CSV table of C-alpha atoms in Angstrom, one decimal:
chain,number,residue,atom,x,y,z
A,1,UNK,CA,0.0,0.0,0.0
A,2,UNK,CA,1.3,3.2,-1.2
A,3,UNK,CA,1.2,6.1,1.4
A,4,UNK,CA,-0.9,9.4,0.2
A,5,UNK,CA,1.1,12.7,-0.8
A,6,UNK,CA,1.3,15.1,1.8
A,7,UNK,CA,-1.6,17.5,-0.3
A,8,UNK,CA,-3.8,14.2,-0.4
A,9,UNK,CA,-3.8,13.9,3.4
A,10,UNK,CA,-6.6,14.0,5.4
A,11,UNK,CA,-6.6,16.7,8.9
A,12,UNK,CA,-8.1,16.8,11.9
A,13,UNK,CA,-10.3,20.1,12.7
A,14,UNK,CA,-11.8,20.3,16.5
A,15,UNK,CA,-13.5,23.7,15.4
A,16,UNK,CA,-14.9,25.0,12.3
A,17,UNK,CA,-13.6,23.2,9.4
A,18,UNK,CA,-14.4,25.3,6.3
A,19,UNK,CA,-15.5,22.5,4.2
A,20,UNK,CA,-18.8,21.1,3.9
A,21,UNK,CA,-19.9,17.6,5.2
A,22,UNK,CA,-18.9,14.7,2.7
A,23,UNK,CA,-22.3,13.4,0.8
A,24,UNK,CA,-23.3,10.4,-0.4
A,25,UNK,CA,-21.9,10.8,-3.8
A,26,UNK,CA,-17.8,12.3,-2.3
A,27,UNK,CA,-16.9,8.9,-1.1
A,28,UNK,CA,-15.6,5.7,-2.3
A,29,UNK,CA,-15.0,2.9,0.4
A,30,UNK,CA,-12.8,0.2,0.4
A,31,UNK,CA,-11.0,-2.0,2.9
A,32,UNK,CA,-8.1,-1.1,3.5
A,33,UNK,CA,-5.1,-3.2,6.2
A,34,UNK,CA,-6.0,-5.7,7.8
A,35,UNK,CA,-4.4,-6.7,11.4
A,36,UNK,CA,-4.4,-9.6,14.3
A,37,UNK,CA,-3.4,-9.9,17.6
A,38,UNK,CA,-4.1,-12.4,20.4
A,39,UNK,CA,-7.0,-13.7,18.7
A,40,UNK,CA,-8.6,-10.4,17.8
A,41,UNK,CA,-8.7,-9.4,14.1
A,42,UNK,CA,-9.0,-5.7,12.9
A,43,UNK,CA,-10.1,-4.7,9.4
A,44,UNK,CA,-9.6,-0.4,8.2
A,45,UNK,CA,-12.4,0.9,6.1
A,46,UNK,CA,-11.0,3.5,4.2
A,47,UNK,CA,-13.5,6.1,2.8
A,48,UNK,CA,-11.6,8.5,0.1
A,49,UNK,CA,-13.0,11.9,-1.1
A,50,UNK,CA,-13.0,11.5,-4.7
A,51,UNK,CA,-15.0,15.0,-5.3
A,52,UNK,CA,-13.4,17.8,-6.5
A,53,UNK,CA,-13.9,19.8,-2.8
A,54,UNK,CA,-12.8,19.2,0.3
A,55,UNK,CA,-15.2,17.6,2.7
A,56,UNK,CA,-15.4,16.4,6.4
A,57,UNK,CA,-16.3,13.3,7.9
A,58,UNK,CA,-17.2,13.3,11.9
A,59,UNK,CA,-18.0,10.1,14.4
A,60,UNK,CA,-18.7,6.8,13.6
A,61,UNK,CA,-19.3,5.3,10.2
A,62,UNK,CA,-22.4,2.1,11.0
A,63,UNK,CA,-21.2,-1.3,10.0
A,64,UNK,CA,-23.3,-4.2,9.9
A,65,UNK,CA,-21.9,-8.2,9.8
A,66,UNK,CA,-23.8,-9.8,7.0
A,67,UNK,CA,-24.3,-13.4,7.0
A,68,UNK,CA,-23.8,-16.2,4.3
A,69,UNK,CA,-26.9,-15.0,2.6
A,70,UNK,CA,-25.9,-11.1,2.9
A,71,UNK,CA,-28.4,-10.3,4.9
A,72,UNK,CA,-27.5,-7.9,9.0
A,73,UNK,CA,-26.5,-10.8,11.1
A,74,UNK,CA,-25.3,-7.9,13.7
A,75,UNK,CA,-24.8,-4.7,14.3
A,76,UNK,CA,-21.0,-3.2,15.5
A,77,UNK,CA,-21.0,-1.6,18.6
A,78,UNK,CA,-19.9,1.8,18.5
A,79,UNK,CA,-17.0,2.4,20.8
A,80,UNK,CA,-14.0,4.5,21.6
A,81,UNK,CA,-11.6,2.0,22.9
A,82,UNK,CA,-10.0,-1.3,20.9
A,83,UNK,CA,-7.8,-3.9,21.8
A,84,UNK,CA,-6.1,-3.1,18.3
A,85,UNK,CA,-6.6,0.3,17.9
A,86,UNK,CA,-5.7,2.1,21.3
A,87,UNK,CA,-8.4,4.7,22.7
A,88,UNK,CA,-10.2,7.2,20.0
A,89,UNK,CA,-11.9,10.5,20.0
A,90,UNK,CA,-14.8,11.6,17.9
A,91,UNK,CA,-13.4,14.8,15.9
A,92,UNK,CA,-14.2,16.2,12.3
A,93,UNK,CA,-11.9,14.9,9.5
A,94,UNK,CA,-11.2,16.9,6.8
A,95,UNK,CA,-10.9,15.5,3.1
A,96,UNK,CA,-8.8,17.4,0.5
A,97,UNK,CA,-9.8,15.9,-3.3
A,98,UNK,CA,-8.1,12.8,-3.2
A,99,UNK,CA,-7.5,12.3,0.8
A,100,UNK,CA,-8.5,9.5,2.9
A,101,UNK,CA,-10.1,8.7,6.7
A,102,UNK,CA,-10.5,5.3,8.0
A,103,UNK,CA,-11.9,3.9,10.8
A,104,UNK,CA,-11.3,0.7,12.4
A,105,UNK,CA,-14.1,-2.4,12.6
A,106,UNK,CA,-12.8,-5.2,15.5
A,107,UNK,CA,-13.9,-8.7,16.3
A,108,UNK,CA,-12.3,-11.6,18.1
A,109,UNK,CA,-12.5,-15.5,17.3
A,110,UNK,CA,-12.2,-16.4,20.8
A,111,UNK,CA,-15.2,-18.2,22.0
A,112,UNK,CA,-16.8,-17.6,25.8
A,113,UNK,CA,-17.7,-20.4,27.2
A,114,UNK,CA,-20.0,-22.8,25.3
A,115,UNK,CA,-21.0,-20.1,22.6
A,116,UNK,CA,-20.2,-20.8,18.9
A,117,UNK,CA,-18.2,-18.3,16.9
A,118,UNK,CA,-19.7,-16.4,13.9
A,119,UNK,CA,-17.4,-14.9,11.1
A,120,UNK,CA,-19.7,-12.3,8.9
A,121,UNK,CA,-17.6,-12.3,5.0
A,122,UNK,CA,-18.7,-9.2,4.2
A,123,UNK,CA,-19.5,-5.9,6.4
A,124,UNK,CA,-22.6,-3.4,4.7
A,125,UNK,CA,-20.7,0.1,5.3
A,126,UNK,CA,-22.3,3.5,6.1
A,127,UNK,CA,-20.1,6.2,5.9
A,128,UNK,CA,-21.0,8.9,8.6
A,129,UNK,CA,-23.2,11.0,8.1
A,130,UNK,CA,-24.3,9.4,5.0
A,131,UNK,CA,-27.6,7.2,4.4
A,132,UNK,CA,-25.8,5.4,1.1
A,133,UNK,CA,-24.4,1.7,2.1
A,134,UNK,CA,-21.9,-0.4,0.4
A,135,UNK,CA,-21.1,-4.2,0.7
A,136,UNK,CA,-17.3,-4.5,1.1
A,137,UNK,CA,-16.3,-8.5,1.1
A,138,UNK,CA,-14.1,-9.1,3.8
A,139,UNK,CA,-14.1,-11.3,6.6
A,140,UNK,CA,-14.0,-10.5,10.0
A,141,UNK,CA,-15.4,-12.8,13.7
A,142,UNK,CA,-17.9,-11.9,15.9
A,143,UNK,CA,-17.2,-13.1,19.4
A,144,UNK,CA,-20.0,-12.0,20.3
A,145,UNK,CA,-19.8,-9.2,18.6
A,146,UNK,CA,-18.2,-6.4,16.3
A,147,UNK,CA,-17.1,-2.8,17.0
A,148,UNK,CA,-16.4,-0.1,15.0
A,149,UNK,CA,-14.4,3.2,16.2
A,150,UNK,CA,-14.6,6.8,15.0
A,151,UNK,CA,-13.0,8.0,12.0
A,152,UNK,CA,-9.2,9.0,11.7
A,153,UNK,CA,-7.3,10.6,9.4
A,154,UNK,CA,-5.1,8.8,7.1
A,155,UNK,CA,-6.1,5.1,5.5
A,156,UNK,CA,-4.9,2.5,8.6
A,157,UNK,CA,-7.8,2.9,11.2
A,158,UNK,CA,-4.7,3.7,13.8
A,159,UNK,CA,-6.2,5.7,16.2
């Protein structure tokens, strides 16, 4: 994975950021790196501004595990602390044309106990702020759950 140019990154604003609030139609998503530790896995969804104006992404994108039939298995809890990722705060990222946010989506194949272990193949991906959702196949476990943490700039979900 090739690292953006420095005009193409994304910033972080805690105040008035000057550009609008990315729409539906700014973003592509992917998925980006992939990580594991200790039995936990970490997928980054990357969402790039491929508009022509800067635009700003702020909180949490909503992730849903789909199962073998693509349809919501689960919903990913929405937090602000990851065994992967470190601790995260909630603050407006801003998009030149071209620049990337991620955020990071977490699940463990550890079981608890007597309960089974689900892997969702594909996540459906909201982008914050948007209502437009996009299938991305990859594979991450769900024991018991997902989470998801806030966006961040830059495409590797590292808080």
């Amino acid at each position: 994975m090739t690292s953006a140019s420095p005009s193409a990154s994304a910033t972080c604003s805690h105040g008035t950021s000057g550009s609008h609030p990315c729409a539906n139609g700014d973003l592509a998503v992917t998925a980006g790196r992939s990580r594991a530790a200790a039995g936990h896995v970490g997928v980054a969804l990357v969402f790039r501004n491929v508009s022509r104006a800067a635009c700003s992404l702020y909180g949490y994108p909503g992730v849903a595990g789909l199962d073998s039939q693509g349809r919501q298995a689960i919903q990913a809890t929405r937090t602000s602390n990851g065994y992967l990722g470190g601790t995260y705060v909630a603050r407006t990222v801003v998009l030149p044309p071209g620049g990337s946010a991620s955020a990071l989506v977490e699940g463990t194949d550890v079981p608890s106990g007597s309960q089974s272990c689900a892997t969702y193949r594909a996540l459906l991906v909201v982008a914050p702020g948007q209502t437009r959702s996009q299938v991305l196949r990859v594979s991450v476990p769900g024991c018991p759950s997902i989470q998801v943490h806030p966006v961040v700039p830059g495409a590797d979900g590292a808080a």
